[in-house]
């Protein structure tokens, strides 16, 4: 049994309602519900947190260093493109993570095409909508089973 943490950054509480032509119609509760069911089926424990505040996400990463979290999936929202502080928190945590984006950043504005976190991530999933979280979680299961 592993502890898996799913983090979502700013404005992702509005999923389903926010620019659905870009981000889809699933709510964050829909997505987290599916992830929780997947974790339960695998015997893993899921914790999820969404925050619009950078420091809340950073504080949760600090807590993750001490609470046995084995893997993190994060959609950092716009903090992807701005937050060296979030990168530093991941470097300090030394917990493997996958970065997820609903939209295909490579087809969007230039300012969305750089991620401060990607260099520290195991991998990234972009442009596959809400399914991207599920694919990231499947990858996490595989890595946890392999012990890496
Ligand atoms: C996003 C892409 C970001 O550029 C944007 O700021 C978001 C959502 C995505 O999931 O596609 O809030 O992370």
Coordinates of C-alpha atoms and ligand atoms in Angstrom, one line a residue:
X1 CA 0.0 0.0 0.0
X2 CA 1.3 3.4 -1.0
X3 CA 0.2 6.9 -0.3
X4 CA -0.5 8.8 -3.5
X5 CA -1.1 12.6 -3.4
X6 CA -3.0 14.4 -6.2
X7 CA -2.4 18.2 -6.2
X8 CA -4.3 20.7 -8.3
X9 CA -3.3 24.4 -8.5
X10 CA -5.2 27.6 -9.1
X11 CA -8.5 27.8 -11.0
X12 CA -8.8 24.0 -11.3
X13 CA -11.6 24.1 -8.7
X14 CA -13.6 25.6 -11.6
X15 CA -13.2 22.6 -13.9
X16 CA -16.4 21.7 -15.7
X17 CA -17.4 25.3 -15.7
X18 CA -14.2 27.1 -16.8
X19 CA -13.5 27.3 -20.5
X20 CA -15.0 23.8 -21.2
X21 CA -13.9 24.0 -24.8
X22 CA -10.3 23.9 -23.5
X23 CA -10.5 22.1 -20.2
X24 CA -13.5 19.8 -20.7
X25 CA -16.7 19.3 -18.8
X26 CA -15.6 17.0 -16.0
X27 CA -15.5 18.6 -12.6
X28 CA -12.5 18.1 -10.3
X29 CA -14.8 16.0 -8.1
X30 CA -15.5 13.7 -11.1
X31 CA -11.8 13.4 -11.7
X32 CA -10.8 12.8 -8.1
X33 CA -13.7 10.3 -7.7
X34 CA -12.3 8.2 -10.6
X35 CA -8.7 8.4 -9.2
X36 CA -9.9 7.4 -5.7
X37 CA -11.7 4.3 -7.2
X38 CA -8.6 3.4 -9.1
X39 CA -6.4 3.7 -6.0
X40 CA -8.9 1.7 -3.9
X41 CA -8.9 -1.1 -6.5
X42 CA -5.1 -1.3 -6.3
X43 CA -5.0 -1.1 -2.5
X44 CA -3.4 2.3 -2.4
X45 CA -4.4 5.4 -0.4
X46 CA -5.3 8.6 -2.2
X47 CA -5.1 12.1 -0.8
X48 CA -6.1 15.1 -2.9
X49 CA -5.8 18.8 -2.5
X50 CA -6.7 21.8 -4.7
X51 CA -5.6 25.2 -3.8
X52 CA -5.5 28.6 -5.4
X53 CA -2.7 29.6 -3.0
X54 CA 0.9 28.8 -3.9
X55 CA 2.0 28.5 -0.2
X56 CA -0.8 25.9 0.5
X57 CA 0.6 23.6 -2.2
X58 CA 4.2 24.2 -0.9
X59 CA 3.1 23.5 2.7
X60 CA 1.4 20.3 1.6
X61 CA 4.7 19.2 -0.2
X62 CA 6.6 19.9 3.0
X63 CA 4.1 17.7 4.9
X64 CA 4.4 15.0 2.2
X65 CA 8.2 14.7 3.1
X66 CA 7.2 13.4 6.5
X67 CA 3.9 11.5 6.0
X68 CA 5.1 8.7 3.8
X69 CA 3.7 9.9 0.5
X70 CA 5.2 7.7 -2.2
X71 CA 4.1 9.4 -5.4
X72 CA 2.6 12.7 -6.4
X73 CA 0.5 13.7 -9.4
X74 CA 0.1 17.5 -9.9
X75 CA -1.6 19.8 -12.3
X76 CA 0.0 23.1 -11.1
X77 CA -2.2 25.2 -13.3
X78 CA -0.6 28.6 -14.0
X79 CA 2.0 28.0 -11.3
X80 CA 3.6 25.7 -13.9
X81 CA 4.8 28.7 -15.7
X82 CA 5.8 30.9 -12.8
X83 CA 6.8 29.0 -9.7
X84 CA 10.4 28.4 -8.9
X85 CA 9.2 28.0 -5.3
X86 CA 7.0 25.0 -6.2
X87 CA 10.0 23.5 -8.1
X88 CA 12.2 24.0 -5.0
X89 CA 9.5 22.3 -2.8
X90 CA 9.6 19.3 -5.1
X91 CA 13.4 19.2 -5.1
X92 CA 13.3 19.3 -1.3
X93 CA 10.6 16.6 -1.1
X94 CA 12.5 14.1 -3.3
X95 CA 9.2 12.3 -4.0
X96 CA 8.6 11.2 -7.6
X97 CA 5.9 13.1 -9.4
X98 CA 4.1 13.3 -12.8
X99 CA 2.9 16.7 -14.1
X100 CA -0.5 16.7 -15.8
X101 CA -2.1 19.3 -18.0
X102 CA -5.6 18.9 -19.5
X103 CA -4.8 21.1 -22.5
X104 CA -2.0 20.7 -25.0
X105 CA 0.4 23.4 -23.8
X106 CA 2.4 23.1 -27.0
X107 CA -0.5 24.3 -29.1
X108 CA -1.2 27.3 -26.8
X109 CA 0.3 30.7 -26.0
X110 CA 4.1 30.9 -25.8
X111 CA 4.0 31.8 -22.1
X112 CA 2.4 28.4 -21.4
X113 CA 5.1 26.4 -23.1
X114 CA 7.7 26.6 -20.4
X115 CA 7.3 24.6 -17.2
X116 CA 9.5 25.2 -14.2
X117 CA 8.5 21.8 -12.8
X118 CA 8.9 19.5 -15.8
X119 CA 12.7 19.1 -15.4
X120 CA 12.2 17.6 -12.0
X121 CA 9.2 15.4 -13.0
X122 CA 9.3 11.7 -13.8
X123 CA 7.2 12.6 -16.8
X124 CA 4.4 14.8 -18.1
X125 CA 1.0 14.2 -19.6
X126 CA -0.4 17.0 -21.7
X127 CA -3.4 17.5 -23.9
X128 CA -5.4 14.3 -23.1
X129 CA -8.0 16.1 -21.0
X130 CA -9.2 14.5 -17.7
X131 CA -7.9 11.1 -18.9
X132 CA -4.4 12.4 -18.4
X133 CA -4.8 12.1 -14.6
X134 CA -5.8 8.5 -15.0
X135 CA -2.9 7.7 -17.3
X136 CA -0.5 9.4 -14.8
X137 CA -2.0 7.3 -12.0
X138 CA -1.5 4.1 -14.0
X139 CA 2.2 5.1 -14.5
X140 CA 2.5 5.8 -10.8
X141 CA 1.1 2.3 -10.0
X142 CA 3.6 0.7 -12.3
X143 CA 6.5 2.6 -10.8
X144 CA 5.4 1.9 -7.3
X145 CA 5.1 -1.8 -8.1
X146 CA 8.6 -1.8 -9.5
X147 CA 10.0 0.1 -6.5
X148 CA 11.1 3.2 -8.4
Ligands
LIG1 C1 -3.4 23.9 -17.3 C2 -2.6 24.8 -18.3 C3 -2.2 26.0 -17.7 O1 -1.5 26.9 -18.6 C4 -3.3 26.8 -17.1 O2 -2.9 28.0 -16.4 C5 -4.2 26.0 -16.3 C6 -4.5 24.7 -16.7 C7 -4.0 22.6 -18.0 O3 -4.4 21.7 -17.3 O4 -4.1 22.6 -19.2 O5 -4.8 26.5 -15.3 O6 -2.5 23.4 -16.3

